[in-house]
PDB file of C-alpha atoms and ligand atoms in Angstrom:
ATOM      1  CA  UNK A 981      42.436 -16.674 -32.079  1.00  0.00           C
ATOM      2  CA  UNK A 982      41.100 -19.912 -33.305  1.00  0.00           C
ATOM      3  CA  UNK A 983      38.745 -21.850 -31.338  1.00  0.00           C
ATOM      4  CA  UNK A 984      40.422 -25.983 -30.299  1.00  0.00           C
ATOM      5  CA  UNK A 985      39.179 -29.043 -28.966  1.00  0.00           C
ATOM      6  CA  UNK A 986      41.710 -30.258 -26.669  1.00  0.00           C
ATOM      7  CA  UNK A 987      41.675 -34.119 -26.108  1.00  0.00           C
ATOM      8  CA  UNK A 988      42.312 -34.566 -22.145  1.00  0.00           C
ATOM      9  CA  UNK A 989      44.872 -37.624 -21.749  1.00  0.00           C
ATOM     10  CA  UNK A 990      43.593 -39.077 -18.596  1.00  0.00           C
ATOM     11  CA  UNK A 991      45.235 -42.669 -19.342  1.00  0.00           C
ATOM     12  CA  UNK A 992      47.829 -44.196 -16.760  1.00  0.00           C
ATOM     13  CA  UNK A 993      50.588 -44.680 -18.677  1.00  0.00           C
ATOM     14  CA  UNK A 994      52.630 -44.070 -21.996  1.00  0.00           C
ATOM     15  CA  UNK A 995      51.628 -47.246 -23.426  1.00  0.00           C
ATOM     16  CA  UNK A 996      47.926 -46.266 -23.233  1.00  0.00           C
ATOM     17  CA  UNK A 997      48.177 -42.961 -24.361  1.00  0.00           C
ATOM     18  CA  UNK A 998      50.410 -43.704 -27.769  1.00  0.00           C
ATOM     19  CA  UNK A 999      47.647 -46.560 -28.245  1.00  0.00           C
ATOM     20  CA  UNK A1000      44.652 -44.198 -28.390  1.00  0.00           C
ATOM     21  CA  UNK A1001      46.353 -41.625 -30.370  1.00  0.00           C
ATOM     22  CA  UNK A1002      47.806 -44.801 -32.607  1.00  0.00           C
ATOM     23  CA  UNK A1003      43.894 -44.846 -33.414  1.00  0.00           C
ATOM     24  CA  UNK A1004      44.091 -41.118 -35.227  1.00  0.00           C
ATOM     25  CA  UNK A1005      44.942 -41.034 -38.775  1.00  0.00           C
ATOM     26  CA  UNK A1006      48.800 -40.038 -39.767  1.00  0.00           C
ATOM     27  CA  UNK A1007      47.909 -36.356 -40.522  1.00  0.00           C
ATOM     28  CA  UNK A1008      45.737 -35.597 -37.414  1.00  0.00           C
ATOM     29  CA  UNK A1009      47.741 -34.344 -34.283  1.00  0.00           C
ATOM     30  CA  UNK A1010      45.014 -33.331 -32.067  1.00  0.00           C
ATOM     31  CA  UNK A1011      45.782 -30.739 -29.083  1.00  0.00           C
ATOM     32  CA  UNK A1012      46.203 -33.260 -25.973  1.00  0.00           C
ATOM     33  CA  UNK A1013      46.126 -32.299 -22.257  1.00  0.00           C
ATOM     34  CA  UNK A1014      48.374 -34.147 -20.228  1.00  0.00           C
ATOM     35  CA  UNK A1015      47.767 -33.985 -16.726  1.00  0.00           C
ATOM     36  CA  UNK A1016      49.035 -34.755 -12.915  1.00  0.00           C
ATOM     37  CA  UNK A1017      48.631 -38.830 -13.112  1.00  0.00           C
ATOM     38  CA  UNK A1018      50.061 -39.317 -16.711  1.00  0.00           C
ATOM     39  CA  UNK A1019      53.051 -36.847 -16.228  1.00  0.00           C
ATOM     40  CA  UNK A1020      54.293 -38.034 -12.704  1.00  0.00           C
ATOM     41  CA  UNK A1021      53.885 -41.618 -14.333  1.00  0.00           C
ATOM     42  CA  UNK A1022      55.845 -40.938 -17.305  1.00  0.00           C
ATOM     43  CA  UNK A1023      57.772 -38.059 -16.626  1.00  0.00           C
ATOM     44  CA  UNK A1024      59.023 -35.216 -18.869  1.00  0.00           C
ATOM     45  CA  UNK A1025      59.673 -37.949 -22.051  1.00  0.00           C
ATOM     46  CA  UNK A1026      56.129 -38.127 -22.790  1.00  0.00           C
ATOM     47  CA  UNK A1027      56.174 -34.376 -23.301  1.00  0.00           C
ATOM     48  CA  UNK A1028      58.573 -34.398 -25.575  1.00  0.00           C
ATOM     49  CA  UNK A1029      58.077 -37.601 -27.332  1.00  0.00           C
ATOM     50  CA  UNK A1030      54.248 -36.265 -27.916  1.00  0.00           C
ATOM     51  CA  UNK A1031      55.800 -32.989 -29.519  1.00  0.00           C
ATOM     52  CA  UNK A1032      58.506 -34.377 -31.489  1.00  0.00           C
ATOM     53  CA  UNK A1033      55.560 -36.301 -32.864  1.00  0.00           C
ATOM     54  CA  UNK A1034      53.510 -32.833 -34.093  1.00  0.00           C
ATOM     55  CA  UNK A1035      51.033 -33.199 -30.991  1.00  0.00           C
ATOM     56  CA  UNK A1036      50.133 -29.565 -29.214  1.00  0.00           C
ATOM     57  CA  UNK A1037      49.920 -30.256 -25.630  1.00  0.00           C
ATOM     58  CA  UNK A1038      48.317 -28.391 -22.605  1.00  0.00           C
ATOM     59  CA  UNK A1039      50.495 -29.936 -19.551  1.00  0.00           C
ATOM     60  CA  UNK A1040      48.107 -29.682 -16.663  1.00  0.00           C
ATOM     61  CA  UNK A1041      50.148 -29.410 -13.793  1.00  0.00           C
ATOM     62  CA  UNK A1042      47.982 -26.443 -11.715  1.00  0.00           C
ATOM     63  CA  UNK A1043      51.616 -25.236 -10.097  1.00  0.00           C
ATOM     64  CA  UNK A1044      51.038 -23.251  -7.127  1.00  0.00           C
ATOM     65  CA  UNK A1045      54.375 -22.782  -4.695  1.00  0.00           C
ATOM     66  CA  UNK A1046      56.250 -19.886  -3.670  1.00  0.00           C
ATOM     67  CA  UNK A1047      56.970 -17.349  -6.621  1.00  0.00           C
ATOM     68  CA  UNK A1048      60.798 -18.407  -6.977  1.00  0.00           C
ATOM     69  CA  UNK A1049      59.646 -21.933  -6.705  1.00  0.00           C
ATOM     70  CA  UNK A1050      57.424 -21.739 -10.098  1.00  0.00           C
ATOM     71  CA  UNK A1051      59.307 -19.737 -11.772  1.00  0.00           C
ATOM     72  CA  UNK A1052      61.934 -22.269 -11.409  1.00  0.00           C
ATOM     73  CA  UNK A1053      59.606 -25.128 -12.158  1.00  0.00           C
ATOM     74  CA  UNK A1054      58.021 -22.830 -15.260  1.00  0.00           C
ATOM     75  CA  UNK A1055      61.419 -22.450 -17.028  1.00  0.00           C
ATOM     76  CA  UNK A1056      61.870 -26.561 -17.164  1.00  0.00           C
ATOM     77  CA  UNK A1057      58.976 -26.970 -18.404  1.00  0.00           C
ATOM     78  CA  UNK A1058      58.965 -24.704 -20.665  1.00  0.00           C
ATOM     79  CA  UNK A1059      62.318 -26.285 -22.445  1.00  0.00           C
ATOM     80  CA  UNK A1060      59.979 -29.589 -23.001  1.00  0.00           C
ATOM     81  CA  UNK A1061      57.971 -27.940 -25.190  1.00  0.00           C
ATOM     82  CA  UNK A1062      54.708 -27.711 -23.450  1.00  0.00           C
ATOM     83  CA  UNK A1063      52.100 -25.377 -25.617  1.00  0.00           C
ATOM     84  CA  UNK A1064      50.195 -24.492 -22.723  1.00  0.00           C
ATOM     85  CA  UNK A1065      50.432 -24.460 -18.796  1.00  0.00           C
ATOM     86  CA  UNK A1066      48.990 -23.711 -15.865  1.00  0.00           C
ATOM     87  CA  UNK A1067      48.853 -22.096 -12.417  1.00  0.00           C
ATOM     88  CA  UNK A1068      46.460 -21.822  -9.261  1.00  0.00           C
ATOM     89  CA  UNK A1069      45.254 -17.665  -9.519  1.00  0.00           C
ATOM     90  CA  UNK A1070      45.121 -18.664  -5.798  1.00  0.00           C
ATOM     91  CA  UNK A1071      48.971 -18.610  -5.450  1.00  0.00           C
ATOM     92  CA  UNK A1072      48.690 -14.541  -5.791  1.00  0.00           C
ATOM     93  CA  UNK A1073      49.541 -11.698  -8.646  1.00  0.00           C
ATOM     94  CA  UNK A1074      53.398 -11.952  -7.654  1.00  0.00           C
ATOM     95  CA  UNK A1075      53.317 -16.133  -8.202  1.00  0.00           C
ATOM     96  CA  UNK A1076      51.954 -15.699 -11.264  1.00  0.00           C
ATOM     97  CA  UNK A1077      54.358 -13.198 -12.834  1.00  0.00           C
ATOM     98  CA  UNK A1078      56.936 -15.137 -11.645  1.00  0.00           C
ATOM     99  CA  UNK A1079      55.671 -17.897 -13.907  1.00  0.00           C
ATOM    100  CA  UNK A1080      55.518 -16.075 -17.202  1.00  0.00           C
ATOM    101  CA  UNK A1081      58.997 -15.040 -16.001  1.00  0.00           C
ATOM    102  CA  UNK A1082      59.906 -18.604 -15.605  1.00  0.00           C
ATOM    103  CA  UNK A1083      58.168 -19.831 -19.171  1.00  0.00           C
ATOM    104  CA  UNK A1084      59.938 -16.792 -21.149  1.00  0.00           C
ATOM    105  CA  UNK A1085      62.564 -18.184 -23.241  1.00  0.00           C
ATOM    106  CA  UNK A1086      65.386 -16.069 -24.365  1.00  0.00           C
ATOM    107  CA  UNK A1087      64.512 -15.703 -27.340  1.00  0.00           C
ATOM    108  CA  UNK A1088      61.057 -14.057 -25.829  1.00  0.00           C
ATOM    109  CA  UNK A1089      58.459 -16.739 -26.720  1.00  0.00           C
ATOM    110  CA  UNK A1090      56.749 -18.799 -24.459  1.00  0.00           C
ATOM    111  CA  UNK A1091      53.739 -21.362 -24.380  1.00  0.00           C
ATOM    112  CA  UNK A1092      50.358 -19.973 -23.022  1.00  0.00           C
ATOM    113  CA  UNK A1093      50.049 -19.910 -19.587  1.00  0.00           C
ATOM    114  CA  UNK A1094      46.534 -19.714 -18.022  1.00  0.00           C
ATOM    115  CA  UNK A1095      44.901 -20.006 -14.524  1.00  0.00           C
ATOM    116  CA  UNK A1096      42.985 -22.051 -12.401  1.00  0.00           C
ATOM    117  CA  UNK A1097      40.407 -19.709 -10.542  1.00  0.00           C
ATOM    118  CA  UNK A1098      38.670 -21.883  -8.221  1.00  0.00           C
ATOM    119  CA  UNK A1099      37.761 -25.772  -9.060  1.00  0.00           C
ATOM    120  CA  UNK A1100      35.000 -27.363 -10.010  1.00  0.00           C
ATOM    121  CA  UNK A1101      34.991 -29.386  -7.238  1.00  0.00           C
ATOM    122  CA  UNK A1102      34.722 -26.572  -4.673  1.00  0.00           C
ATOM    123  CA  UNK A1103      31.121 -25.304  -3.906  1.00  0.00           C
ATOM    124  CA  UNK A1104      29.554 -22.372  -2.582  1.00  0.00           C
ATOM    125  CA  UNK A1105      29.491 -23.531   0.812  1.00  0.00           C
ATOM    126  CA  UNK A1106      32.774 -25.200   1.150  1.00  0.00           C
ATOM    127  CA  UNK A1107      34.467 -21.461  -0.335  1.00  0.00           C
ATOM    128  CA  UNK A1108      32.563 -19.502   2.688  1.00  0.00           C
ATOM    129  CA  UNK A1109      32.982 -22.116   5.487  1.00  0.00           C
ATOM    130  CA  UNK A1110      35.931 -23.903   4.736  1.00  0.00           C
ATOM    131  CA  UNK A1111      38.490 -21.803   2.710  1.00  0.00           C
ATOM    132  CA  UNK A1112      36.456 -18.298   4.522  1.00  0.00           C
ATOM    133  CA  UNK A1113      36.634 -16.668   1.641  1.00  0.00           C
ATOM    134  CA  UNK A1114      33.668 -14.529   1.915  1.00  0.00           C
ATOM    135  CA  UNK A1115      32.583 -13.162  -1.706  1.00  0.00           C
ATOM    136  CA  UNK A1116      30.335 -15.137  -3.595  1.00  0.00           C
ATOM    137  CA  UNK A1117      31.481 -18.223  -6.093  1.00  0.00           C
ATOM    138  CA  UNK A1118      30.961 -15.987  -9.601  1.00  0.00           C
ATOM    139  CA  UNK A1119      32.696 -12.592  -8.150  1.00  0.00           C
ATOM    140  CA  UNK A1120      35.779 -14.624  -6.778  1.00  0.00           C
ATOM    141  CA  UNK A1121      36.147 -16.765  -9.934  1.00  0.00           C
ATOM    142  CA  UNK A1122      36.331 -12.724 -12.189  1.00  0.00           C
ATOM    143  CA  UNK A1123      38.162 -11.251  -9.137  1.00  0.00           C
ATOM    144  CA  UNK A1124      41.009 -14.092 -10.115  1.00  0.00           C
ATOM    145  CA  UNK A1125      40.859 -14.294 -13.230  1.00  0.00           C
ATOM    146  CA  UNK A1126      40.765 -10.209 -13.152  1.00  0.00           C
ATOM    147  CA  UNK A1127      44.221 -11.176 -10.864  1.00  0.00           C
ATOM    148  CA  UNK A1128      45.909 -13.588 -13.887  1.00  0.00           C
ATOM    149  CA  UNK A1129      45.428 -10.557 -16.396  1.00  0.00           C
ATOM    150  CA  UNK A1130      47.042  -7.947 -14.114  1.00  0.00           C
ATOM    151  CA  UNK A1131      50.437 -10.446 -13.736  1.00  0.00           C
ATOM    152  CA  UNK A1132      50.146 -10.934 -18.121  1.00  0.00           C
ATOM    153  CA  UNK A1133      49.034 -14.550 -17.755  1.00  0.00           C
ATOM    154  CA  UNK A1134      46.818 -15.445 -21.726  1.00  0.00           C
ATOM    155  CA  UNK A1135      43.289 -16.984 -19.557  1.00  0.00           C
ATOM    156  CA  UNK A1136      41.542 -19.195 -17.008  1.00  0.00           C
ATOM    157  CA  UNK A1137      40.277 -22.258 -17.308  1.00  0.00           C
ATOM    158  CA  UNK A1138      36.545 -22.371 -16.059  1.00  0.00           C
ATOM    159  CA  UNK A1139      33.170 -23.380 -16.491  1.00  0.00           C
ATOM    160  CA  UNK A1140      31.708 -22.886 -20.013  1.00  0.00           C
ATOM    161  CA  UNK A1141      28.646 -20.770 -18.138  1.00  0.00           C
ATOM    162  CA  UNK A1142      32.236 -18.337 -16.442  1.00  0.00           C
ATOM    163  CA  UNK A1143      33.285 -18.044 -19.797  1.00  0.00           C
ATOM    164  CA  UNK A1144      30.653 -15.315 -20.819  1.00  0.00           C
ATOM    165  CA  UNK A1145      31.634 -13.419 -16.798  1.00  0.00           C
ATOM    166  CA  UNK A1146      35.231 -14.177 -17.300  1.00  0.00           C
ATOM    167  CA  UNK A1147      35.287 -12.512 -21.084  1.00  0.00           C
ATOM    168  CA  UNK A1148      32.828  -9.488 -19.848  1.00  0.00           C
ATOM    169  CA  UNK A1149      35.504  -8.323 -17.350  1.00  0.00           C
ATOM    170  CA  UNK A1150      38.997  -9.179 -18.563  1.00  0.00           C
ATOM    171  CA  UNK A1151      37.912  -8.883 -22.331  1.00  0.00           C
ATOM    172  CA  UNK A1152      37.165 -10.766 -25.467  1.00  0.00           C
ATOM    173  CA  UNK A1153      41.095 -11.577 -26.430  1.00  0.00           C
ATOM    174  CA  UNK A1154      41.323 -13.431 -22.777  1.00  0.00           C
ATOM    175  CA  UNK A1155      41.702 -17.135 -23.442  1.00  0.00           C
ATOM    176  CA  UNK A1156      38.691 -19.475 -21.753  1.00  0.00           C
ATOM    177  CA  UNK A1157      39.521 -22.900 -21.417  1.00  0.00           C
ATOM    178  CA  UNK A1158      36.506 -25.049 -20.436  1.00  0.00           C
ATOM    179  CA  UNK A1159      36.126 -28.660 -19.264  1.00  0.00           C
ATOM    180  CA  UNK A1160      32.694 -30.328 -18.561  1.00  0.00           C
ATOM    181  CA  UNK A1161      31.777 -30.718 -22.264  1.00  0.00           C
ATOM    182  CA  UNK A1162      29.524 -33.587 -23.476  1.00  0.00           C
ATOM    183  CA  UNK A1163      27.505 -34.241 -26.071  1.00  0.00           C
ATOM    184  CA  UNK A1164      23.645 -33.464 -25.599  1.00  0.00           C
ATOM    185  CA  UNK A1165      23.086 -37.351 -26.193  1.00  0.00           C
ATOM    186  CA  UNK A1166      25.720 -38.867 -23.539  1.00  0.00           C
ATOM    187  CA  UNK A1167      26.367 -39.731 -20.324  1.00  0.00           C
ATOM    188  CA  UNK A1168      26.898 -37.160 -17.774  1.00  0.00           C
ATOM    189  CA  UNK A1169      29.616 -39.270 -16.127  1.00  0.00           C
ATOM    190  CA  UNK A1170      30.952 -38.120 -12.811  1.00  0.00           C
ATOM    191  CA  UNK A1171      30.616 -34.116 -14.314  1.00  0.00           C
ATOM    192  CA  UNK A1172      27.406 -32.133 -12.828  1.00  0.00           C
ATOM    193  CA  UNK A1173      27.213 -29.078 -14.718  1.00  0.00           C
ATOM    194  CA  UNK A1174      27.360 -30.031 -18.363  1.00  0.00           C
ATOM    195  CA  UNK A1175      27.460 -27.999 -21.874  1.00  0.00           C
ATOM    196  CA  UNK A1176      27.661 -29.293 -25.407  1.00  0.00           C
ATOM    197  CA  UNK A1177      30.467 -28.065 -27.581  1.00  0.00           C
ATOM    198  CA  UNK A1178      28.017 -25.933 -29.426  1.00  0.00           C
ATOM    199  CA  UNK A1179      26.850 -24.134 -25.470  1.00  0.00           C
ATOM    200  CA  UNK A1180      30.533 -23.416 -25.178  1.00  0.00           C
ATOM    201  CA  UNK A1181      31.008 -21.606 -28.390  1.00  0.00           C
ATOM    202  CA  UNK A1182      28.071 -19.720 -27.870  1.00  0.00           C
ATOM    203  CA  UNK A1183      29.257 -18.823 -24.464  1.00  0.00           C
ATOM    204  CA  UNK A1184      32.814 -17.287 -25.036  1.00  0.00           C
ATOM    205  CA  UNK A1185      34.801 -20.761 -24.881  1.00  0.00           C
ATOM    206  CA  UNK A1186      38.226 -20.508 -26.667  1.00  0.00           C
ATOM    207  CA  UNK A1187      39.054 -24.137 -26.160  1.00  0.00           C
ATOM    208  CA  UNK A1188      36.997 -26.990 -24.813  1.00  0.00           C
ATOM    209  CA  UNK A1189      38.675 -30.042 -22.817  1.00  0.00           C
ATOM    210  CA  UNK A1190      36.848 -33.311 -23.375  1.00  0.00           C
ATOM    211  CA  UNK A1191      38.143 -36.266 -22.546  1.00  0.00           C
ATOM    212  CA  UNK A1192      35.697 -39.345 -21.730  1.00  0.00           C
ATOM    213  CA  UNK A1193      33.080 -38.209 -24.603  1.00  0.00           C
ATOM    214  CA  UNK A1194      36.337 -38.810 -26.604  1.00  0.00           C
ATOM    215  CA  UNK A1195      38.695 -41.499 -24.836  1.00  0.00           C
ATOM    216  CA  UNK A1196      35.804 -43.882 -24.093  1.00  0.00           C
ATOM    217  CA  UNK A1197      34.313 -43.535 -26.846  1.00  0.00           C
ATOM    218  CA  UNK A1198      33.769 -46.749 -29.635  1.00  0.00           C
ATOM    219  CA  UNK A1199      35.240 -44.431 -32.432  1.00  0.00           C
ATOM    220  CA  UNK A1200      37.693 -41.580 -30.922  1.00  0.00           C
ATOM    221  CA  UNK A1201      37.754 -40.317 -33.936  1.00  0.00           C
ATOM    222  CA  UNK A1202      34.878 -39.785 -35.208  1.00  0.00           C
ATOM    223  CA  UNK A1203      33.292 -38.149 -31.475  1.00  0.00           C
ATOM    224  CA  UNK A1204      37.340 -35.682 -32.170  1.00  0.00           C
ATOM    225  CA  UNK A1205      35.128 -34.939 -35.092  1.00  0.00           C
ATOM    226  CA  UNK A1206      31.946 -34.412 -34.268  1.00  0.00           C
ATOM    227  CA  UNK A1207      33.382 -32.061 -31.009  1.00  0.00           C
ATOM    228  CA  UNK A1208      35.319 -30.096 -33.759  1.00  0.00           C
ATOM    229  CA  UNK A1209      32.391 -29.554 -36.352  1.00  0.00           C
ATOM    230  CA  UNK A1210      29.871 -28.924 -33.226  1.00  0.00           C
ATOM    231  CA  UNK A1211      32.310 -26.193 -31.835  1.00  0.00           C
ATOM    232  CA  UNK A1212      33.037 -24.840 -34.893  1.00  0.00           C
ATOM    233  CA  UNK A1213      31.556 -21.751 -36.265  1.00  0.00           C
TER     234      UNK A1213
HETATM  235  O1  C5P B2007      36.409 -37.039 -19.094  1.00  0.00           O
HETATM  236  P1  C5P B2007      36.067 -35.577 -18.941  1.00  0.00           P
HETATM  237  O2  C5P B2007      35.607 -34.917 -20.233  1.00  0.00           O
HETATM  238  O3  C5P B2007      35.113 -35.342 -17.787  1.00  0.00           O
HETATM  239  O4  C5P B2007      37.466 -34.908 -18.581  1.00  0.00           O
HETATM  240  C1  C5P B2007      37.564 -33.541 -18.289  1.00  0.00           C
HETATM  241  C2  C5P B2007      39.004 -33.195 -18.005  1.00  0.00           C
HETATM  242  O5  C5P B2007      39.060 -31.850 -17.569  1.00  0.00           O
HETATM  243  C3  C5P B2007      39.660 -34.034 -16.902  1.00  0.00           C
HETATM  244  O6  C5P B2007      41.045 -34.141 -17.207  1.00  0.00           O
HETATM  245  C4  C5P B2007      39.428 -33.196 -15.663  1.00  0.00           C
HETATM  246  O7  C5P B2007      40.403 -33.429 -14.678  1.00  0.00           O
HETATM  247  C5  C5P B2007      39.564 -31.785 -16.243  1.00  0.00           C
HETATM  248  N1  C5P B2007      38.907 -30.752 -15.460  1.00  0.00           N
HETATM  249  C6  C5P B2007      37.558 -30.763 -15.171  1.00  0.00           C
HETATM  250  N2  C5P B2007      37.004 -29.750 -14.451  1.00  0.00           N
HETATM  251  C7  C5P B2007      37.775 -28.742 -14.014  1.00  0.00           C
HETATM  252  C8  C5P B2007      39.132 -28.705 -14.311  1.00  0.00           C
HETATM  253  C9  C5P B2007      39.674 -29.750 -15.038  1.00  0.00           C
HETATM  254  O8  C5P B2007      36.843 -31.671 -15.592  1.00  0.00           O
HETATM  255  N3  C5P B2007      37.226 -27.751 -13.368  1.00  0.00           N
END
């Protein structure tokens, strides 16, 4: 599988995002994650206007419901055109079959589908005393992503330092998806734990997510290409 850098969207609106990707010469459709804010803002068009255009996109929509309910919610989107989705490993083994159920299209293809194991934003402490779940951070995030192989879901998204953990127990072909990437000269932004593109090859990563070192950057393009030759072989 080829390793991507996938460009994360996090504008407000349509207008903003066709502007910055305006900025991209004609021949370069990057891979684009589109998450919560832009989708519920622009609604299913922007998927498809995106991929009618040649764009790849990850929609970023963490679904987590009752199995009937995403499988449901996995079959519309997966007549947009998304190229990748994902779910919450937390909504179970059964939740996430029914999602690959959901995505398969009748002729049998369907985009990637991989899973959130826990978030970022949820530490050590808050997993034992708030959500009582009483393994430790790094066994809980393989445990789940263990979990999305069993129901035939592609990877995880995680931390570029659970990449190397994640690929150790579900095997090299599982896809890691990593966000926190920036570039070892840049601001940290809001993002505490931090790798370069080159970390996350050498970790496992399949795909990196980067979005401010990109989107707020003077020249877009040229930090799309430095993230690409820096995470390239
Ligand atoms: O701007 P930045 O590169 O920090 O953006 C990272 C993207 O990856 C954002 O869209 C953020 O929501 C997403 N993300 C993350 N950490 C996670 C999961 C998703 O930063 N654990």
């Amino acid at each position: 599988m080829k390793r991507d850098v996938i460009i994360a969207c996090d504008f407000s609106g349509k207008e903003a995002v066709m502007d910055f990707l305006g900025r991209f010469p004609e021949d370069c459709k990057p891979f684009v994650k589109i998450g919560m804010e832009l989708f519920y803002a622009a609604g299913p068009d922007i998927v498809m206007e995106l991929k009618a255009k040649g764009y790849r996109i990850f929609l970023d929509l963490k679904l987590h419901d009752i199995p009937n309910t995403v499988k449901k919610a996995m079959s519309v989107i997966s007549s947009i055109g998304a190229d990748m989705v994902n779910v919450h490993a937390g909504g179970g083994i059964a939740m996430m079959k029914a999602a690959v159920e959901g995505l398969t299209r009748p002729d049998g293809s369907r985009p990637l589908i991989i899973a959130v194991t826990q978030l970022t934003s949820t530490s050590e402490e808050m997993l034992h005393g708030e959500l009582l779940i009483g393994p430790g951070m790094e066994e809980t995030i393989v445990k789940y992503a263990l979990n999305a192989k069993e129901a035939g879901l592609d990877g995880v998204v995680c931390s570029p330092r659970e990449a190397a953990l994640v690929k150790a127990a579900c095997g090299s072909g599982f896809i890691t998806v990593t966000p926190g990437i920036r570039f070892a000269d840049a601001a940290k932004d809001d993002q505490v734990r931090i790798t370069t593109p080159a970390d996350a090859r050498r970790l496992g990563s399949d795909y990196i997510v980067v979005g401010r070192p990109i989107t707020a950057a003077p020249d877009p393009v040229a930090s799309y290409n430095r993230c690409l030759n820096e995470f390239a072989d």
